Each structure stands twice: as C-alpha cells, then as structure tokens.
XYZ file of C-alpha atoms in Angstrom:
564
model
C 243.469 -56.284 127.759
C 242.965 -59.087 125.212
C 240.062 -60.539 127.227
C 238.236 -57.201 126.990
C 238.981 -56.846 123.275
C 237.982 -60.393 122.435
C 234.634 -59.886 124.208
C 233.304 -57.407 121.577
C 231.330 -60.093 119.771
C 230.327 -61.834 122.950
C 229.122 -58.582 124.467
C 226.969 -58.014 121.420
C 225.509 -61.488 121.857
C 224.941 -60.964 125.617
C 223.025 -57.816 124.734
C 220.733 -60.080 122.637
C 220.303 -62.499 125.531
C 216.717 -61.506 126.200
C 215.787 -62.287 122.590
C 217.415 -65.749 122.824
C 215.616 -66.365 126.137
C 212.282 -65.390 124.537
C 212.974 -67.697 121.510
C 213.762 -70.512 124.073
C 210.577 -69.700 125.979
C 208.441 -70.114 122.809
C 210.466 -73.310 121.816
C 209.360 -74.812 125.096
C 205.714 -74.556 124.112
C 206.418 -75.457 120.455
C 208.083 -78.696 121.480
C 205.193 -79.497 123.946
C 202.748 -78.890 120.945
C 204.920 -81.272 118.868
C 203.349 -83.980 120.839
C 200.097 -83.159 119.206
C 200.546 -85.582 116.302
C 201.645 -88.715 118.163
C 198.930 -88.130 120.798
C 196.322 -87.655 118.057
C 197.456 -90.813 116.354
C 197.384 -92.699 119.712
C 193.828 -91.614 120.462
C 192.561 -92.111 116.969
C 193.818 -95.810 116.834
C 193.190 -96.767 120.419
C 189.984 -94.938 121.146
C 188.214 -93.810 117.959
C 188.831 -96.927 115.777
C 188.234 -99.236 118.636
C 185.016 -97.542 119.790
C 184.007 -96.392 116.331
C 182.952 -93.063 117.848
C 182.513 -90.354 115.255
C 181.947 -87.563 117.859
C 185.218 -88.288 119.586
C 186.960 -88.223 116.188
C 185.514 -84.818 115.514
C 186.424 -83.457 118.943
C 189.956 -84.836 118.704
C 190.340 -83.460 115.195
C 189.267 -79.967 116.224
C 191.612 -79.990 119.179
C 194.530 -81.243 116.885
C 193.820 -78.488 114.307
C 193.709 -75.906 117.089
C 196.952 -77.088 118.586
C 198.789 -77.110 115.231
C 197.377 -73.588 114.541
C 198.836 -72.383 117.923
C 202.183 -74.135 117.120
C 202.321 -72.477 113.730
C 201.705 -69.100 115.235
C 204.355 -69.758 117.979
C 206.862 -70.801 115.191
C 206.114 -67.558 113.351
C 206.650 -65.483 116.513
C 209.928 -67.323 117.322
C 211.101 -66.654 113.851
C 210.314 -62.997 114.060
C 212.156 -62.788 117.367
C 215.300 -64.321 115.870
C 215.128 -62.026 112.893
C 215.055 -59.057 115.323
C 217.814 -60.500 117.454
C 219.917 -60.733 114.219
C 219.093 -57.164 113.322
C 219.933 -56.037 116.844
C 223.310 -57.749 116.590
C 223.949 -56.263 113.172
C 223.059 -52.746 114.476
C 225.245 -53.177 117.488
C 228.242 -54.503 115.552
C 228.075 -52.982 112.114
C 229.492 -49.435 113.077
C 232.343 -51.015 115.028
C 233.167 -53.437 112.260
C 232.921 -50.811 109.588
C 235.281 -48.661 111.432
C 237.743 -51.517 112.082
C 237.507 -52.461 108.425
C 238.803 -49.104 107.411
C 241.397 -49.098 110.124
C 242.605 -52.414 108.953
C 242.751 -50.975 105.379
C 245.224 -48.331 106.612
C 247.341 -50.659 108.596
C 247.276 -53.523 106.153
C 246.615 -52.201 102.613
C 246.688 -55.661 101.165
C 243.505 -56.492 103.228
C 241.344 -53.705 102.026
C 237.971 -55.283 101.218
C 234.450 -55.321 102.609
C 234.620 -59.044 103.686
C 233.941 -58.234 107.350
C 230.514 -56.859 106.437
C 229.814 -60.025 104.419
C 230.951 -61.992 107.458
C 228.502 -60.088 109.692
C 225.689 -60.877 107.190
C 226.655 -64.632 107.326
C 226.420 -64.640 111.193
C 223.175 -62.785 111.179
C 221.559 -65.020 108.520
C 222.541 -68.200 110.335
C 220.945 -66.793 113.520
C 217.781 -66.140 111.712
C 217.674 -69.458 109.735
C 216.513 -73.006 110.453
C 219.939 -74.183 111.446
C 219.612 -72.337 114.857
C 216.247 -74.054 115.555
C 218.215 -77.338 115.905
C 219.979 -75.891 118.971
C 216.741 -74.835 120.531
C 215.069 -78.183 119.872
C 218.000 -80.444 120.705
C 217.408 -80.356 124.577
C 213.995 -81.932 123.986
C 215.496 -85.084 122.628
C 215.717 -86.835 126.117
C 212.120 -85.865 126.810
C 210.920 -87.501 123.646
C 213.054 -90.507 124.205
C 211.680 -90.662 127.817
C 208.149 -90.887 126.375
C 209.272 -93.679 124.136
C 210.525 -95.702 127.292
C 206.990 -95.202 128.739
C 205.492 -96.842 125.637
C 208.022 -99.703 125.763
C 211.692 -99.909 127.000
C 212.661 -101.443 123.652
C 211.365 -98.182 121.869
C 213.531 -96.031 124.273
C 216.683 -98.052 123.774
C 216.159 -98.243 120.018
C 215.805 -94.455 119.903
C 218.952 -93.978 121.940
C 220.946 -96.303 119.555
C 219.554 -94.397 116.610
C 220.541 -91.085 118.122
C 224.049 -92.265 118.845
C 224.443 -93.351 115.226
C 223.248 -89.993 113.899
C 225.450 -88.208 116.307
C 228.435 -90.144 115.116
C 227.443 -89.087 111.565
C 227.296 -85.523 112.672
C 230.815 -85.728 114.251
C 232.240 -87.355 111.212
C 230.571 -84.738 108.990
C 232.210 -81.997 111.080
C 235.624 -83.581 110.866
C 235.428 -84.250 107.207
C 233.877 -81.045 105.986
C 235.329 -78.359 108.139
C 238.632 -78.026 106.389
C 237.407 -77.927 102.774
C 234.566 -75.594 103.640
C 237.100 -73.163 105.330
C 239.435 -73.422 102.381
C 236.669 -72.831 99.906
C 235.630 -69.717 101.825
C 239.197 -68.436 101.914
C 239.683 -69.017 98.136
C 236.342 -67.413 97.436
C 237.448 -64.202 99.238
C 240.700 -64.032 97.267
C 238.830 -64.541 94.016
C 236.325 -61.710 94.826
C 239.192 -59.366 95.765
C 241.001 -60.161 92.527
C 237.807 -59.460 90.585
C 237.275 -56.214 92.449
C 240.864 -55.013 91.760
C 240.452 -55.929 88.082
C 237.212 -53.992 87.835
C 238.919 -50.892 89.145
C 241.293 -50.929 86.265
C 238.900 -51.689 83.431
C 240.148 -49.011 81.167
C 243.718 -50.153 81.341
C 242.684 -53.729 80.810
C 240.573 -52.867 77.782
C 243.032 -50.391 76.174
C 245.944 -52.779 76.253
C 244.098 -56.003 75.457
C 244.874 -57.421 78.800
C 241.366 -58.805 79.568
C 241.967 -62.369 78.149
C 245.081 -62.808 80.264
C 243.465 -61.343 83.379
C 240.451 -63.526 82.665
C 242.644 -66.632 82.654
C 244.201 -65.583 85.946
C 240.835 -65.055 87.622
C 239.399 -68.194 86.024
C 242.235 -70.247 87.522
C 241.457 -68.871 91.001
C 237.726 -69.321 90.477
C 238.232 -72.893 89.398
C 240.096 -73.477 92.624
C 237.087 -72.066 94.474
C 234.710 -74.270 92.540
C 236.977 -77.303 93.104
C 237.062 -76.863 96.879
C 233.411 -76.016 97.129
C 232.618 -79.091 95.120
C 234.639 -81.252 97.429
C 233.055 -79.739 100.523
C 229.457 -79.927 98.981
C 230.049 -83.582 97.942
C 231.217 -84.528 101.343
C 228.435 -82.589 103.125
C 225.927 -84.064 100.702
C 226.996 -87.674 101.522
C 226.442 -87.137 105.179
C 223.244 -85.129 104.717
C 221.720 -87.841 102.637
C 223.028 -90.562 104.926
C 221.403 -88.833 107.891
C 218.138 -88.476 106.016
C 218.073 -92.134 104.919
C 218.994 -93.384 108.398
C 216.287 -91.321 110.091
C 213.639 -92.624 107.658
C 214.940 -96.131 108.020
C 214.904 -95.845 111.793
C 211.406 -94.626 111.788
C 210.329 -97.599 109.641
C 212.187 -99.975 111.810
C 210.735 -98.725 114.914
C 207.300 -99.108 113.186
C 208.128 -102.696 112.496
C 209.475 -103.164 116.023
C 206.104 -101.783 117.338
C 204.184 -104.133 115.069
C 206.040 -107.040 116.581
C 205.010 -105.837 120.073
C 201.400 -105.333 118.905
C 201.376 -108.915 117.612
C 202.723 -109.992 121.033
C 199.980 -107.889 122.790
C 202.618 -105.838 124.513
C 201.378 -102.499 123.124
C 198.477 -101.065 121.130
C 198.519 -100.004 117.430
C 198.199 -96.370 118.538
C 201.275 -96.611 120.522
C 203.154 -98.205 117.616
C 202.257 -95.228 115.351
C 202.801 -92.604 117.980
C 206.188 -94.152 118.816
C 207.349 -93.881 115.182
C 206.318 -90.138 115.115
C 207.926 -89.431 118.449
C 211.332 -90.968 117.482
C 211.172 -88.945 114.224
C 210.719 -85.896 116.297
C 213.519 -86.885 118.648
C 215.971 -87.359 115.855
C 214.800 -84.287 113.851
C 217.314 -81.810 115.500
C 220.354 -84.085 114.647
C 219.110 -84.459 111.035
C 218.480 -80.713 110.764
C 221.995 -80.030 112.322
C 223.699 -82.241 109.666
C 221.659 -80.749 106.827
C 222.587 -77.221 107.750
C 226.186 -77.943 108.859
C 227.692 -76.110 105.962
C 225.885 -72.931 106.941
C 226.982 -73.465 110.551
C 230.482 -73.956 109.436
C 230.403 -70.860 107.317
C 228.904 -68.757 110.126
C 231.568 -70.123 112.544
C 234.352 -69.198 110.168
C 232.873 -65.795 109.638
C 232.560 -65.367 113.401
C 236.270 -66.309 113.848
C 237.322 -63.734 111.221
C 235.189 -61.087 112.845
C 236.589 -61.761 116.267
C 240.226 -61.687 114.948
C 239.487 -58.368 113.252
C 238.035 -56.846 116.418
C 241.063 -58.165 118.430
C 243.639 -56.897 115.967
C 241.775 -53.569 115.637
C 240.630 -52.579 119.199
C 238.100 -49.862 119.555
C 239.529 -46.384 119.972
C 238.814 -45.055 123.410
C 237.566 -41.421 123.466
C 240.209 -39.022 124.710
C 239.826 -35.693 126.429
C 238.971 -33.084 123.748
C 242.000 -30.797 122.942
C 241.733 -27.275 121.618
C 241.671 -26.854 117.915
C 245.208 -26.655 116.631
C 246.707 -23.612 115.125
C 249.049 -25.450 112.771
C 252.443 -25.667 114.677
C 254.066 -28.996 113.692
C 256.930 -30.750 115.235
C 258.477 -34.016 113.857
C 260.798 -35.515 116.571
C 263.242 -38.246 115.640
C 260.679 -40.060 113.540
C 261.380 -43.560 112.174
C 258.586 -45.105 110.145
C 257.939 -48.425 108.390
C 255.098 -48.457 105.897
C 252.364 -51.189 106.586
C 253.422 -54.445 105.057
C 257.044 -53.272 104.513
C 260.094 -54.489 106.365
C 262.601 -51.695 105.829
C 262.170 -48.206 107.375
C 261.013 -45.482 104.962
C 261.865 -42.655 107.319
C 265.035 -42.624 109.543
C 265.435 -40.093 112.322
C 263.521 -37.245 110.757
C 263.587 -33.982 112.798
C 262.084 -30.685 112.049
C 259.506 -28.079 113.141
C 257.117 -25.762 111.464
C 255.537 -22.558 112.821
C 251.863 -21.880 112.217
C 251.188 -20.368 108.763
C 254.454 -21.569 107.269
C 254.496 -23.201 103.794
C 257.010 -26.076 103.437
C 257.930 -27.941 100.375
C 259.212 -31.591 100.499
C 261.376 -32.807 97.622
C 263.572 -35.732 96.977
C 264.039 -38.622 94.437
C 261.478 -41.474 94.172
C 261.281 -43.778 97.271
C 262.816 -41.044 99.363
C 260.007 -41.351 101.943
C 257.955 -38.208 100.878
C 254.577 -39.852 100.827
C 255.233 -41.747 103.961
C 256.069 -38.468 105.683
C 252.796 -36.991 104.518
C 250.908 -40.007 105.954
C 252.956 -39.770 109.316
C 252.163 -36.014 109.634
C 248.466 -36.824 109.292
C 248.574 -39.640 111.797
C 247.464 -42.170 109.181
C 250.450 -44.540 109.748
C 252.035 -45.311 113.020
C 255.613 -44.284 113.794
C 258.155 -47.052 114.808
C 259.929 -44.473 116.894
C 259.653 -40.811 117.678
C 256.552 -38.588 117.773
C 254.511 -36.183 115.568
C 253.269 -33.167 117.466
C 250.599 -30.718 116.436
C 250.555 -27.610 118.623
C 252.716 -29.543 121.129
C 250.293 -32.539 121.424
C 251.024 -36.013 120.043
C 248.761 -36.238 116.995
C 247.384 -39.630 118.263
C 246.095 -37.860 121.287
C 243.429 -36.012 119.359
C 240.003 -37.657 118.737
C 240.074 -38.207 114.888
C 236.550 -36.882 114.433
C 237.530 -33.590 116.175
C 241.004 -33.312 114.486
C 239.736 -34.191 110.972
C 237.902 -30.895 110.297
C 241.258 -29.000 111.198
C 243.216 -30.944 108.599
C 243.137 -30.971 104.823
C 244.671 -33.736 102.684
C 245.172 -34.132 98.919
C 246.694 -37.443 98.142
C 248.406 -38.441 94.864
C 245.580 -40.778 93.933
C 242.373 -38.768 94.127
C 239.353 -40.721 95.261
C 235.881 -39.137 94.995
C 232.931 -41.027 96.342
C 229.484 -41.853 95.141
C 227.383 -38.722 95.704
C 227.142 -35.119 94.499
C 229.964 -32.741 94.066
C 228.734 -30.645 96.880
C 228.550 -33.694 99.153
C 232.094 -34.660 98.207
C 233.466 -31.207 98.975
C 231.571 -31.048 102.184
C 233.135 -34.480 103.250
C 229.681 -36.007 103.295
C 228.747 -34.064 106.391
C 225.749 -31.593 106.399
C 226.241 -29.581 103.288
C 226.805 -25.947 104.141
C 226.343 -24.263 100.778
C 228.271 -21.201 101.638
C 231.262 -23.233 102.824
C 231.161 -25.399 99.800
C 231.259 -22.444 97.528
C 233.991 -20.733 99.446
C 236.043 -23.950 99.310
C 235.457 -24.284 95.532
C 236.473 -20.650 94.892
C 239.661 -21.058 96.911
C 240.513 -24.116 94.886
C 239.735 -22.180 91.661
C 237.108 -24.751 90.634
C 233.873 -22.830 91.145
C 233.400 -21.821 87.532
C 234.282 -25.288 86.274
C 231.621 -26.846 88.578
C 229.001 -24.308 87.343
C 229.619 -25.455 83.714
C 228.743 -29.050 84.625
C 225.188 -30.224 83.735
C 223.777 -29.971 87.297
C 226.420 -27.742 88.818
C 227.165 -28.598 92.409
C 224.420 -31.250 92.348
C 226.081 -33.249 89.584
C 226.374 -36.822 90.630
C 229.595 -38.669 90.454
C 230.643 -42.268 91.195
C 233.656 -43.639 92.868
C 235.629 -43.115 89.843
C 234.313 -39.597 89.472
C 232.251 -40.440 86.362
C 233.383 -38.553 83.304
C 235.536 -35.966 85.214
C 239.140 -35.661 84.013
C 242.116 -36.234 86.250
C 242.632 -32.462 86.635
C 239.017 -31.883 87.535
C 239.105 -34.682 90.085
C 242.253 -33.212 91.528
C 240.789 -29.736 91.853
C 237.595 -31.012 93.371
C 239.773 -32.957 95.773
C 241.569 -29.750 96.735
C 238.278 -28.056 97.366
C 237.381 -30.846 99.706
C 240.735 -30.488 101.489
C 240.018 -26.755 101.910
C 236.382 -27.193 103.196
C 235.798 -25.574 106.535
C 238.720 -23.999 108.354
C 241.674 -26.451 108.222
C 244.779 -25.190 110.015
C 247.107 -27.839 108.429
C 247.085 -28.802 104.801
C 249.041 -31.695 103.277
C 249.263 -31.743 99.483
C 250.953 -34.663 97.883
C 251.819 -33.900 94.241
C 248.886 -31.426 93.929
C 249.661 -30.376 90.408
C 250.378 -33.729 88.938
C 247.222 -33.737 86.755
C 246.858 -30.013 86.347
C 247.283 -28.003 83.107
C 248.699 -24.566 83.071
C 245.291 -22.901 84.011
C 244.917 -25.307 86.899
C 248.466 -24.902 88.149
C 247.970 -21.079 88.046
C 244.868 -21.566 90.104
C 246.731 -23.691 92.542
C 249.424 -21.039 92.899
C 246.640 -18.432 93.734
C 245.203 -20.930 96.257
C 248.516 -21.104 97.949
C 248.749 -17.324 98.211
C 245.338 -17.188 99.638
C 246.199 -19.806 102.287
C 249.317 -17.904 103.119
C 247.267 -14.777 103.871
C 244.908 -16.821 106.021
C 247.784 -18.289 108.073
C 247.240 -21.941 107.084
C 250.151 -24.274 107.563
C 250.814 -26.008 104.264
C 253.054 -29.061 103.509
C 253.655 -29.615 99.716
C 255.139 -32.600 98.102
C 256.043 -31.850 94.555
C 258.606 -32.319 91.768
C 257.473 -29.264 89.869
C 259.428 -26.061 90.777
C 256.478 -23.736 89.886
C 254.502 -24.692 93.003
C 257.543 -24.407 95.176
C 258.332 -20.680 94.257
C 256.177 -19.160 97.009
C 256.978 -21.526 99.851
C 258.863 -20.445 102.909
C 261.002 -23.552 103.653
C 262.292 -26.560 101.823
C 262.927 -30.139 103.144
C 265.114 -32.519 101.094
C 264.718 -36.265 101.728
C 266.890 -38.979 100.382
C 266.691 -42.714 101.355
C 264.382 -41.803 104.205
C 266.814 -39.375 105.871
C 266.753 -35.627 105.986
C 269.458 -34.125 103.762
C 268.551 -30.423 104.116
C 265.961 -28.293 105.810
C 265.846 -24.512 105.865
C 264.924 -21.366 103.979
C 263.823 -22.207 100.425
C 266.341 -20.043 98.690
C 269.254 -21.208 100.828
C 268.267 -24.916 100.260
C 267.844 -24.358 96.511
C 271.167 -22.622 96.304
C 272.827 -25.559 98.191
C 271.182 -28.029 95.783
C 272.457 -26.118 92.765
C 275.939 -26.176 94.153
C 275.702 -29.933 94.730
C 274.712 -30.356 91.094
C 277.532 -28.338 89.923
C 280.032 -30.253 91.987
C 278.634 -33.500 90.719
C 278.878 -32.287 87.137
C 282.457 -31.270 87.560
C-alpha cells in the first residue's frame, strides 16, 4: 500500500518522461555543437594562421557562426521543453496536492498553511532552471576528457584530476550546506505561518496595542531565519567561489601545460587553445552543479515534504454512488479524539434521529458539542464506533456527492473572496433562483438587497465590512443552498440580534415543514423552544437524550436538587 501511495510524485514524473527524453535528445546535439569553439580555435591556429589563408578564415567563421546559431536555437527549444514539462508536472499534481493540503488542515489543524503549493513551485522552478542542465550535460564529461586524451595523454589525466577535485568540492558542499539550508527553510515556514496568523487578527492587535510585542516575537523568529540562511549562504558561497576559482585556475594551468608541450614540439598551438576550452567545457557541469546546489537542496527538501504529505494523505478512491440521503442519522458507540489532542472528547455516544427531526445539543464548555458536530458531518474520524446516514457509514459516501445534501454553519463563520451570490452558491454554478430561495429562507434577502451591489457585492475572506451577524446569516443561507437533508448549526445565533434571532426561528419552522433534519448546538433557550429532542452532553458522555420537554424538566429537577 505504501509503495503505491509513495509513487504519486514518481508517477507524475514518469508521465513527463517523454519531455525529459526530448530534452536529453536536444542536449545530445547541443553538446556536440559545444565542440564548435575548440575546433574553430584549432583550425584557426593550425591552418589559417599557418597558411595565412583569408578565404579559409571566412569559411570557418561562417560555419562557426552557423553552428552557434543552431546551438542557441536548440538551447531555446530545450528550455521551452523543460518549462512545459514543469507545467505538466504542476497541472498533474496541483489538484492532488491542493486536496491533500485541505485534508491535512482537517486532520492536523496546526499544519494549516499553503506551504505544499510553494513546495510544488520550488520543484517546478528547479526543473525549468539552469541547475537541471548540469544533469543533462554531466554525462558528456567523459567524452570531452576522451578528446583531451587524443590531444595528449597528459591533458586527459590533468582533466581527470581537476574533475576529481571539483567533485570532492561538490561532495563537501553537499555535506556542509544541506543541514543549514534545510533548517533555514523550516524556520522560514514557521515565520511565514506566524505572520499569516498575526495578519488574520490585525484588529485585535491594533485595538489592544499588541503589535509591538507581536512584532518582537516575529522579529525573533525572523532573525533565526536570517541567521540560518546567512550560515547556509556563507558556506555555499565559499564552495561556489572555490569551484569557480579552481576551474579558472585549471583552465590556465592546462594552457600552461599545453604551452610546455608546444615548446617541446609535442602538440600544436591550436591543440593547446582547444584543450583549454575543452577542459573548461568538461568541468562546467560540476561548476554549475555547485553554483546551483542551494536551489537543488531546496527543491529536494520541497520534494520530500510533498512526498510525505501525499503519503500521509492518500488520495480518496471513488466509491460506488449511494442514493441521496433522507436525513436519518445514527450515532453508534462513538468515541472521538480531536486532531492534535490526546484525550477523547466523546466517549460512547449513542443515539438515533429520524428524518425531519430537530435535535438540540446542550452542555457545558468542553462537553464535546462541537466535536460531535464535526463527527456527524464526517469531518473528523472516529476512534471507535460509526456515524450512519440513512444506514450507510458516512465515510462510504463520495464527499462531492454528499456535500450538496449537507448544510453546516460553524461557530466561526468564514466567507471567501468572491461575491455574496458565489458564497451562497458554494462557488459552484450560481443558480440565481436557488440563491434567492436560500437567502429568503435564512431571512437575509432584504439585507443583501440593501448592500451597494446587492448579491454581486464583493467580499473578502474576512467578509469585508459585514458585521458578525451579517456574516452568520449569509453563512446560514450558504448552508441552506440547494436541498440539504441534514443541517448542522453550531451556535447559529451567537452573533444575532433580536431581529436576526427571530428570522432564525422562522427558518427553523420552514425547515421543519420541509422535513429537513436539523442538529442545533446552542446555549440560548430561544432557539431550542421548537426542537423535538434534546441531547445533553457532559465530559464527552451522553447524560440525557429524549423529548425536549422531558429532558428540560429533568434538567430543572437536577438544578433544584443541587440548589437544595
């Protein structure tokens, strides 16, 4: 199983195999054309200069210009191929990563961030950058060195020794820089997450004068990032400069070595110049690899994080489609531990609800009410037991098919960047009639019409200038959009004024007539007056469940006994 999961990234790379093969094909001709410069120098020094032939010089120059023009064209084509391979990889993986990113946000709330998309960008950018060219050109090193052996064996052995030295520099560079680069990347992610969390609470920070203290906290984390990045960059810079200096020195030394052999009449001046150029070309991939090692390390770290994400969050297999539910709910011996917690928030909860019933859930803080809401919707997994909707385990539904049959109004209302109509329509195709019907059911139609652009009013993630009550009522309209058969309302009147609460009561009555099953979590008795059944939770356990009046009477008796 793990092998199949771990191959998600590899499968995407395999799907791009033709692009890599095409890039390698063009690299073959590019590297052959790289011989143009040394061969031109060889002919100029050994034939043109010696024969003093102007015509030969012209012909050779025209051929040289033509070869470099073709090489430039091939380089451009290779670059375009790799850009499209990167785009293909992005298109293949981004939906999967985007879905896994949100699934991870549900399972591990502390890891809610968009870093996986940034990691995908890092991998794609490395694939389309110069660093990858080093891997295509490296296999040609033996060929260039072989040509140096043809010129003179000393040239070949000198190039091998130079290559080994640069290879050692590359290995040391990897050992020395990998850890600080990885640590700097990790610290940077934490600093970005901290800044994002702070930005989401700008009003609180500004109102209570917390910004200087928060700035100090962020600055401390940011300084750690800068410190680790400085260490990594300093170390990488040492080896990049060392590699560059060594390569230039080796090219000069081989030129001097060639001059010695020219003096000894063991080679020509053209071979001396061509040998220097050839060795520079042979060592170029190593030099480029060292210079782009930081980018390679970053891409490798990003690849590892993506692979771990896709292993931890496997893709959901499509299940056989089930009939749309009617709203019958069964909770069977459910134990649940919230993500990131160690203790169970629900312990052995059992009850069932018939379609069209309205049930209230009450209890003190930390009783497990919100956890039960998320369990009912299938957002959080159960440690034991099962949640059944119309007899089927809720996890046996395809989420995209189940979603339209569910409505959810959480405590913290999040509206998204877009128009009010798009938010109500859940960002699917906007059916104007359904949008208005949902808004009227939620009692928010008239309020929306009073906004500057009505249903086309644009709102941001924080709902712009909308009040808490307006956000809550638009969120209720979103929950009512379409034909949901099960509605979960978590503190639906927490931000409502008297008018909004009256509208909510009317909404509940409308839903009752339509036969919609409704679960309401609330502390306010006004919204609980018209419900059918009442569930009382305490310390994650079910204390009472039954007819609302009977449960309310029993609770009143408990209070009287406690008072006496």
